[in-house]
Short mmCIF file of C-alpha atoms in Angstrom, two decimals:
data_model
loop_
_atom_site.label_atom_id
_atom_site.label_comp_id
_atom_site.label_asym_id
_atom_site.label_seq_id
_atom_site.Cartn_x
_atom_site.Cartn_y
_atom_site.Cartn_z
CA MET A 1 0.00 0.00 0.00
CA LYS A 2 2.77 2.39 1.05
CA ASN A 3 4.87 1.44 -1.95
CA GLU A 4 1.94 2.01 -4.26
CA TRP A 5 1.33 5.39 -2.68
CA GLU A 6 5.02 6.34 -3.09
CA ARG A 7 5.04 5.12 -6.67
CA ASP A 8 1.96 7.16 -7.48
CA THR A 9 3.45 10.35 -6.05
CA ALA A 10 6.75 9.80 -7.85
CA HIS A 11 4.98 8.90 -11.09
CA ARG A 12 2.94 12.10 -11.12
CA ALA A 13 5.96 14.22 -10.25
CA LYS A 14 7.97 12.53 -12.99
CA ALA A 15 5.25 13.15 -15.58
CA LEU A 16 5.18 16.87 -14.77
CA PHE A 17 8.96 17.04 -14.75
CA ASP A 18 9.30 15.26 -18.11
CA GLU A 19 6.80 17.59 -19.67
CA SER A 20 8.75 20.63 -18.47
CA VAL A 21 11.94 19.09 -19.88
CA GLU A 22 10.33 18.48 -23.26
CA ALA A 23 9.08 22.05 -23.42
CA LEU A 24 12.41 23.80 -22.82
CA ASP A 25 12.73 26.79 -25.15
CA GLY A 26 15.12 27.07 -28.08
CA ALA A 27 17.44 29.57 -26.44
CA THR A 28 17.98 27.28 -23.47
CA LEU A 29 18.59 24.25 -25.70
CA SER A 30 21.07 26.28 -27.68
CA ALA A 31 22.89 27.29 -24.50
CA LEU A 32 23.06 23.65 -23.43
CA ASN A 33 24.41 22.70 -26.84
CA ARG A 34 27.17 25.30 -26.53
CA SER A 35 28.00 24.09 -23.03
CA ARG A 36 28.30 20.50 -24.27
CA HIS A 37 30.67 21.46 -27.08
CA ARG A 38 32.69 23.54 -24.67
CA ALA A 39 33.01 20.45 -22.46
CA LEU A 40 33.97 18.21 -25.39
CA GLU A 41 36.76 20.62 -26.29
CA GLU A 42 38.33 19.62 -22.99
CA LEU A 43 39.00 16.16 -24.40
CA ALA A 44 41.30 17.54 -27.07
CA ARG A 45 43.15 19.72 -24.60
CA PRO A 46 46.29 18.00 -23.29
CA ARG A 47 46.49 17.66 -19.53
CA PRO A 48 48.92 20.11 -17.96
CA ARG A 49 52.19 18.37 -17.14
CA TRP A 50 51.83 19.07 -13.41
CA MET A 51 48.48 17.27 -13.34
CA ARG A 52 50.12 14.01 -14.42
CA TRP A 53 52.28 14.19 -11.32
CA ALA A 54 49.50 15.36 -9.02
CA PRO A 55 48.68 11.92 -7.52
CA ALA A 56 52.37 11.16 -6.87
CA ALA A 57 52.96 14.65 -5.47
CA GLY A 58 49.94 14.29 -3.21
CA MET A 59 51.20 10.97 -1.90
CA ALA A 60 54.69 12.39 -1.33
CA ALA A 61 53.24 15.36 0.55
CA ALA A 62 51.14 13.05 2.73
CA VAL A 63 54.17 10.90 3.54
CA ALA A 64 56.29 13.97 4.32
CA LEU A 65 53.59 15.33 6.60
CA ALA A 66 53.27 12.00 8.39
CA VAL A 67 57.05 11.89 8.94
CA LEU A 68 57.09 15.46 10.24
CA LEU A 69 54.28 14.75 12.65
CA THR A 70 55.90 11.61 14.04
CA LEU A 71 59.44 13.00 14.41
CA PRO A 72 60.29 14.67 17.73
CA GLY A 73 60.57 18.39 17.06
CA PRO A 74 61.87 21.39 19.01
CA ALA A 75 60.10 22.14 22.25
CA ARG A 76 58.49 25.21 20.78
CA ILE A 77 58.71 27.30 17.67
CA ASP A 78 58.71 31.07 17.96
CA VAL A 79 57.26 32.52 14.84
CA LEU A 80 57.23 36.05 16.22
CA PRO A 81 58.67 36.57 19.71
CA ALA A 82 55.88 38.41 21.49
CA THR A 83 57.29 40.16 24.53
CA VAL A 84 55.82 42.60 26.97
CA ALA A 85 57.70 45.32 25.12
CA ASP A 86 55.98 44.34 21.89
CA VAL A 87 52.60 44.63 23.55
CA GLU A 88 53.52 48.04 24.96
CA ILE A 89 54.53 49.22 21.52
CA LEU A 90 51.34 47.91 20.03
CA LEU A 91 49.30 49.74 22.67
CA GLY A 92 51.17 52.99 22.06
CA ASP A 93 50.16 55.88 19.85
CA GLU A 94 52.13 54.59 16.89
CA SER A 95 50.46 51.20 16.95
CA PHE A 96 48.53 51.62 13.70
CA GLU A 97 51.58 52.64 11.69
CA MET A 98 53.45 49.76 13.28
CA LEU A 99 50.77 47.29 12.32
CA GLU A 100 51.18 48.28 8.69
CA ASP A 101 54.90 47.50 8.84
CA LEU A 102 54.72 44.48 11.08
CA GLU A 103 56.73 42.28 8.74
CA PHE A 104 59.47 44.89 8.57
CA TYR A 105 59.74 45.04 12.35
CA ALA A 106 59.77 41.27 12.57
CA LEU A 107 62.71 41.24 10.15
CA ILE A 108 64.57 43.86 12.22
CA ASP A 109 63.93 41.78 15.33
CA ALA A 110 65.25 38.65 13.65
CA LEU A 111 68.40 40.46 12.45
CA GLU A 112 69.06 41.81 15.92
CA SER A 113 68.64 38.37 17.46
CA GLY A 114 71.06 37.00 14.87
CA SER A 115 73.71 39.62 15.66
CA ASP A 116 73.48 38.84 19.38
CA VAL A 117 74.24 35.23 18.67
CA GLY A 118 77.06 36.02 16.31
CA MET B 1 58.86 -4.69 -46.27
CA ASN B 2 62.04 -3.75 -44.45
CA ALA B 3 62.30 -3.25 -40.70
CA CYS B 4 62.04 0.51 -40.93
CA THR B 5 58.88 0.40 -43.01
CA ALA B 6 57.38 -2.24 -40.74
CA GLY B 7 58.12 -0.10 -37.69
CA PHE B 8 56.48 2.90 -39.30
CA ALA B 9 53.43 0.79 -40.21
CA VAL B 10 53.05 -0.45 -36.64
CA SER B 11 53.46 3.07 -35.26
CA TRP B 12 50.96 4.48 -37.76
CA ALA B 13 48.46 1.74 -36.97
CA GLY B 14 48.91 2.46 -33.25
CA GLU B 15 48.24 6.16 -33.75
CA GLN B 16 45.19 5.33 -35.87
CA SER B 17 43.91 3.07 -33.12
CA THR B 18 44.47 5.75 -30.46
CA GLY B 19 42.78 8.33 -32.68
CA THR B 20 39.82 6.02 -33.28
CA ARG B 21 39.51 5.32 -29.56
CA ALA B 22 39.59 9.04 -28.77
CA LEU B 23 36.97 9.74 -31.41
CA ARG B 24 34.75 6.95 -30.09
CA ARG B 25 35.14 8.26 -26.56
CA GLU B 26 34.20 11.77 -27.69
CA GLN B 27 31.11 10.44 -29.45
CA GLN B 28 30.14 8.45 -26.36
CA LEU B 29 30.55 11.45 -24.09
CA ASN B 30 28.65 13.66 -26.51
CA ARG B 31 25.74 11.20 -26.53
CA PHE B 32 25.76 10.93 -22.75
CA LEU B 33 25.80 14.70 -22.22
CA ALA B 34 23.16 15.29 -24.90
CA ASP B 35 20.96 12.70 -23.22
CA VAL B 36 21.37 14.07 -19.72
CA GLU B 37 21.72 17.84 -20.21
CA ARG B 38 18.06 18.90 -20.29
CA ARG B 39 17.05 16.90 -17.24
CA ALA B 40 20.19 18.05 -15.44
CA LEU B 41 19.30 21.65 -16.21
CA ARG B 42 15.79 21.30 -14.81
CA ILE B 43 17.09 19.48 -11.73
CA ALA B 44 19.61 22.26 -11.09
CA GLU B 45 16.98 24.89 -11.83
CA ILE B 46 14.57 23.44 -9.29
CA ALA B 47 17.39 23.36 -6.73
CA VAL B 48 18.57 26.94 -7.24
CA ARG B 49 15.45 28.55 -8.73
CA ASP B 50 17.40 30.46 -11.35
CA ARG B 51 17.82 29.35 -14.93
CA ASP B 52 21.01 31.25 -15.70
CA ASP B 53 22.69 29.94 -12.58
CA ALA B 54 21.43 26.44 -13.42
CA LEU B 55 22.94 26.71 -16.91
CA ASP B 56 26.27 27.72 -15.38
CA LEU B 57 26.16 24.81 -12.95
CA VAL B 58 25.39 22.29 -15.71
CA GLN B 59 28.14 23.66 -17.95
CA ASP B 60 30.60 23.47 -15.08
CA ALA B 61 29.60 19.87 -14.35
CA MET B 62 29.99 18.93 -18.03
CA ILE B 63 33.45 20.46 -18.24
CA ARG B 64 34.63 18.84 -15.03
CA LEU B 65 33.34 15.47 -16.13
CA ALA B 66 35.11 15.76 -19.48
CA ARG B 67 38.30 17.03 -17.91
CA ARG B 68 38.60 14.51 -15.10
CA TYR B 69 36.51 11.45 -15.82
CA ALA B 70 36.29 11.05 -19.59
CA ASP B 71 38.56 8.00 -19.35
CA ARG B 72 36.24 6.22 -16.93
CA ASP B 73 33.81 3.57 -18.03
CA ALA B 74 30.70 5.20 -19.54
CA ALA B 75 28.52 3.40 -16.99
CA GLU B 76 30.21 5.43 -14.25
CA TRP B 77 29.39 8.76 -15.86
CA PRO B 78 25.81 9.30 -14.59
CA PRO B 79 26.61 9.12 -10.86
CA LEU B 80 29.88 11.02 -11.38
CA PHE B 81 28.16 13.75 -13.38
CA TYR B 82 25.40 14.15 -10.83
CA ARG B 83 27.85 14.12 -7.96
CA ILE B 84 29.69 17.04 -9.57
CA LEU B 85 26.41 18.81 -10.24
CA GLN B 86 25.11 18.29 -6.69
CA ASN B 87 28.40 19.57 -5.27
CA GLY B 88 27.99 22.63 -7.46
CA VAL B 89 24.46 23.14 -6.19
CA ARG B 90 25.62 22.82 -2.57
CA ASP B 91 28.40 25.35 -3.17
CA TRP B 92 25.85 27.65 -4.78
CA HIS B 93 23.64 27.46 -1.68
CA ARG B 94 26.62 28.10 0.61
CA ARG B 95 27.68 31.15 -1.38
CA ARG B 96 24.09 32.35 -1.42
CA ALA B 97 23.79 31.97 2.36
CA VAL B 98 27.02 33.92 2.93
CA ARG B 99 25.91 36.63 0.52
CA ASN B 100 22.55 36.93 2.27
CA ARG B 101 24.26 37.24 5.66
CA VAL B 102 26.49 39.99 4.30
CA MET B 103 23.55 41.78 2.74
CA VAL B 104 21.60 41.58 6.00
CA TRP B 105 24.64 42.98 7.82
CA PHE B 106 24.60 45.97 5.49
CA GLY B 107 20.84 46.26 5.88
CA ARG B 108 20.07 45.13 2.39
CA ALA B 109 18.49 41.72 2.28
CA SER B 110 18.95 40.26 -1.17
CA ARG B 111 15.95 38.87 -2.95
CA ASP B 112 15.13 35.68 -1.18
CA ASP B 113 13.28 34.04 -3.95
CA GLY B 114 12.16 36.39 -6.64
CA TYR B 115 12.07 33.53 -9.05
CA ASP B 116 8.83 33.32 -10.97
CA ALA B 117 8.47 29.69 -11.87
CA VAL B 118 5.29 30.31 -13.84
CA ALA B 119 6.92 32.99 -15.96
CA ALA B 120 10.03 30.86 -16.44
CA ALA B 121 8.07 27.72 -17.19
CA PRO B 122 8.42 26.55 -20.74
CA ASP B 123 5.47 26.67 -23.13
CA PRO B 124 3.77 23.32 -23.24
CA PHE B 125 2.64 22.09 -26.64
CA GLY B 126 -0.86 21.58 -27.96
CA ARG B 127 -2.88 22.38 -24.86
CA THR B 128 -5.90 24.52 -24.29
CA PRO B 129 -5.22 27.61 -22.18
CA ASP B 130 -7.03 26.03 -19.22
CA GLU B 131 -5.01 22.84 -19.46
CA GLU B 132 -1.83 24.85 -19.89
CA LEU B 133 -2.59 26.95 -16.83
CA ALA B 134 -3.48 23.92 -14.70
CA ASN B 135 -0.30 22.18 -15.79
CA ARG B 136 1.86 25.22 -15.05
CA GLU B 137 0.29 25.59 -11.64
CA ALA B 138 0.92 21.93 -10.90
CA MET B 139 4.56 22.20 -12.03
CA ASP B 140 5.01 25.41 -10.08
CA GLY B 141 3.60 23.72 -6.98
CA LEU B 142 5.88 20.75 -7.49
CA GLU B 143 8.94 22.95 -7.99
CA ARG B 144 8.22 24.96 -4.87
CA ALA B 145 7.58 21.82 -2.83
CA VAL B 146 10.74 20.08 -4.07
CA HIS B 147 12.79 23.25 -3.54
CA ALA B 148 11.47 23.50 0.03
CA LEU B 149 12.68 19.98 0.91
CA PRO B 150 15.87 19.65 3.00
CA GLY B 151 18.88 19.46 0.68
CA ARG B 152 19.60 15.74 0.99
CA GLN B 153 15.95 14.79 0.57
CA ARG B 154 15.72 17.01 -2.50
CA GLU B 155 18.81 15.40 -4.01
CA ALA B 156 17.57 11.87 -3.34
CA PHE B 157 14.13 12.57 -4.74
CA MET B 158 15.32 14.33 -7.91
CA LEU B 159 18.05 11.81 -8.70
CA ARG B 160 15.76 8.82 -8.11
CA THR B 161 12.57 10.20 -9.64
CA PHE B 162 13.57 12.74 -12.26
CA GLU B 163 16.86 11.27 -13.42
CA GLY B 164 15.90 7.65 -12.80
CA LEU B 165 19.12 6.65 -11.06
CA ASP B 166 18.84 3.45 -9.04
CA VAL B 167 19.57 3.40 -5.29
CA ALA B 168 23.23 2.49 -5.79
CA GLY B 169 23.74 5.19 -8.43
CA THR B 170 22.00 7.78 -6.27
CA ALA B 171 24.16 6.79 -3.29
CA ALA B 172 27.28 7.20 -5.43
CA ALA B 173 26.09 10.57 -6.70
CA MET B 174 25.23 11.80 -3.21
CA GLY B 175 28.27 10.29 -1.55
CA CYS B 176 26.27 8.44 1.10
CA SER B 177 25.04 4.92 1.86
CA GLU B 178 22.17 3.21 0.05
CA GLY B 179 20.27 3.11 3.35
CA SER B 180 20.51 6.89 3.64
CA VAL B 181 19.21 7.28 0.10
CA LYS B 182 16.16 5.16 0.93
CA THR B 183 15.46 7.16 4.08
CA HIS B 184 15.89 10.55 2.39
CA TYR B 185 13.77 9.45 -0.56
CA SER B 186 10.95 8.10 1.56
CA ARG B 187 10.82 11.24 3.72
CA ALA B 188 10.87 13.41 0.60
CA VAL B 189 7.94 11.57 -0.94
CA HIS B 190 5.93 11.91 2.28
CA SER B 191 6.66 15.63 2.52
CA LEU B 192 5.74 16.16 -1.11
CA ARG B 193 2.54 14.22 -0.76
CA GLU B 194 1.54 16.43 2.14
CA ALA B 195 2.57 19.62 0.36
CA LEU B 196 0.93 18.70 -2.93
CA GLY B 197 -2.19 17.05 -1.62
CA ASP B 198 -4.50 19.43 -3.47
CA HIS B 199 -2.72 18.97 -6.77
CA TYR B 200 -2.51 15.23 -6.44
CA GLU B 201 -6.10 14.49 -5.48
CA GLU B 202 -7.94 12.70 -8.23
#
């Protein structure tokens, strides 16, 4: 009974749908035709060289990531040493100008740290 | 025939064979796309309620299929094609939701659904004006009801009913289990029956 009821609903919906498909206008059919030919042109286009290596490159990247995650690393990595002084600078009047040149200041900081070591 | 000539003949025959295979593949894909394109367009149109966007989604799905899966067995194309199309539809809805949130933030709600299904409905053939109107109303009601379904139910219903994919093909296209397809489909049919009761009464 339930199956019959479902079939009936689906059957009526399908009939309406098919009719709307059959009655698509010429402009739409023409657009679909153009789209299809545009897609078929893809077959003649050679694959970019990098795409041939994509599966192997993906596998290599996955393996490299797995190795990196399993190896013991440094206790912590300082990307940008954030000190109290840095925070004070950021809260100062010049903070907005500083934010614009943050990368520059990070470079200066790195150079200074390097000279201390050397 | 010396060795050089024989080698050339084998090479030439190989190229001919490759060329023939490529041509046959192109013909197969052309037939498949020509067969599926109109239904795919209507399925996408019901999902997004915009014909131009639906055309873009179908073209994108065609191109992706040709670019990535043309070498696959032709029997695999229907679920692959519809999987690409459904992913496109989902992305479309996500983008639309983000855009609406942004528009609301700026105090300008975008049109929620200004789509006029009756105006966009194609002209049926050979019907009296009354029959044509009744049919358009029924199709409009169906479109609105299908569009109002939750996304997964809508996908299951349209792929099973409109495209005629079997449960396994629908599951492959939707990226879910066959059991999920059956559940989504059954719920969709019940919701539609409730929503379309007036249209579907004898």
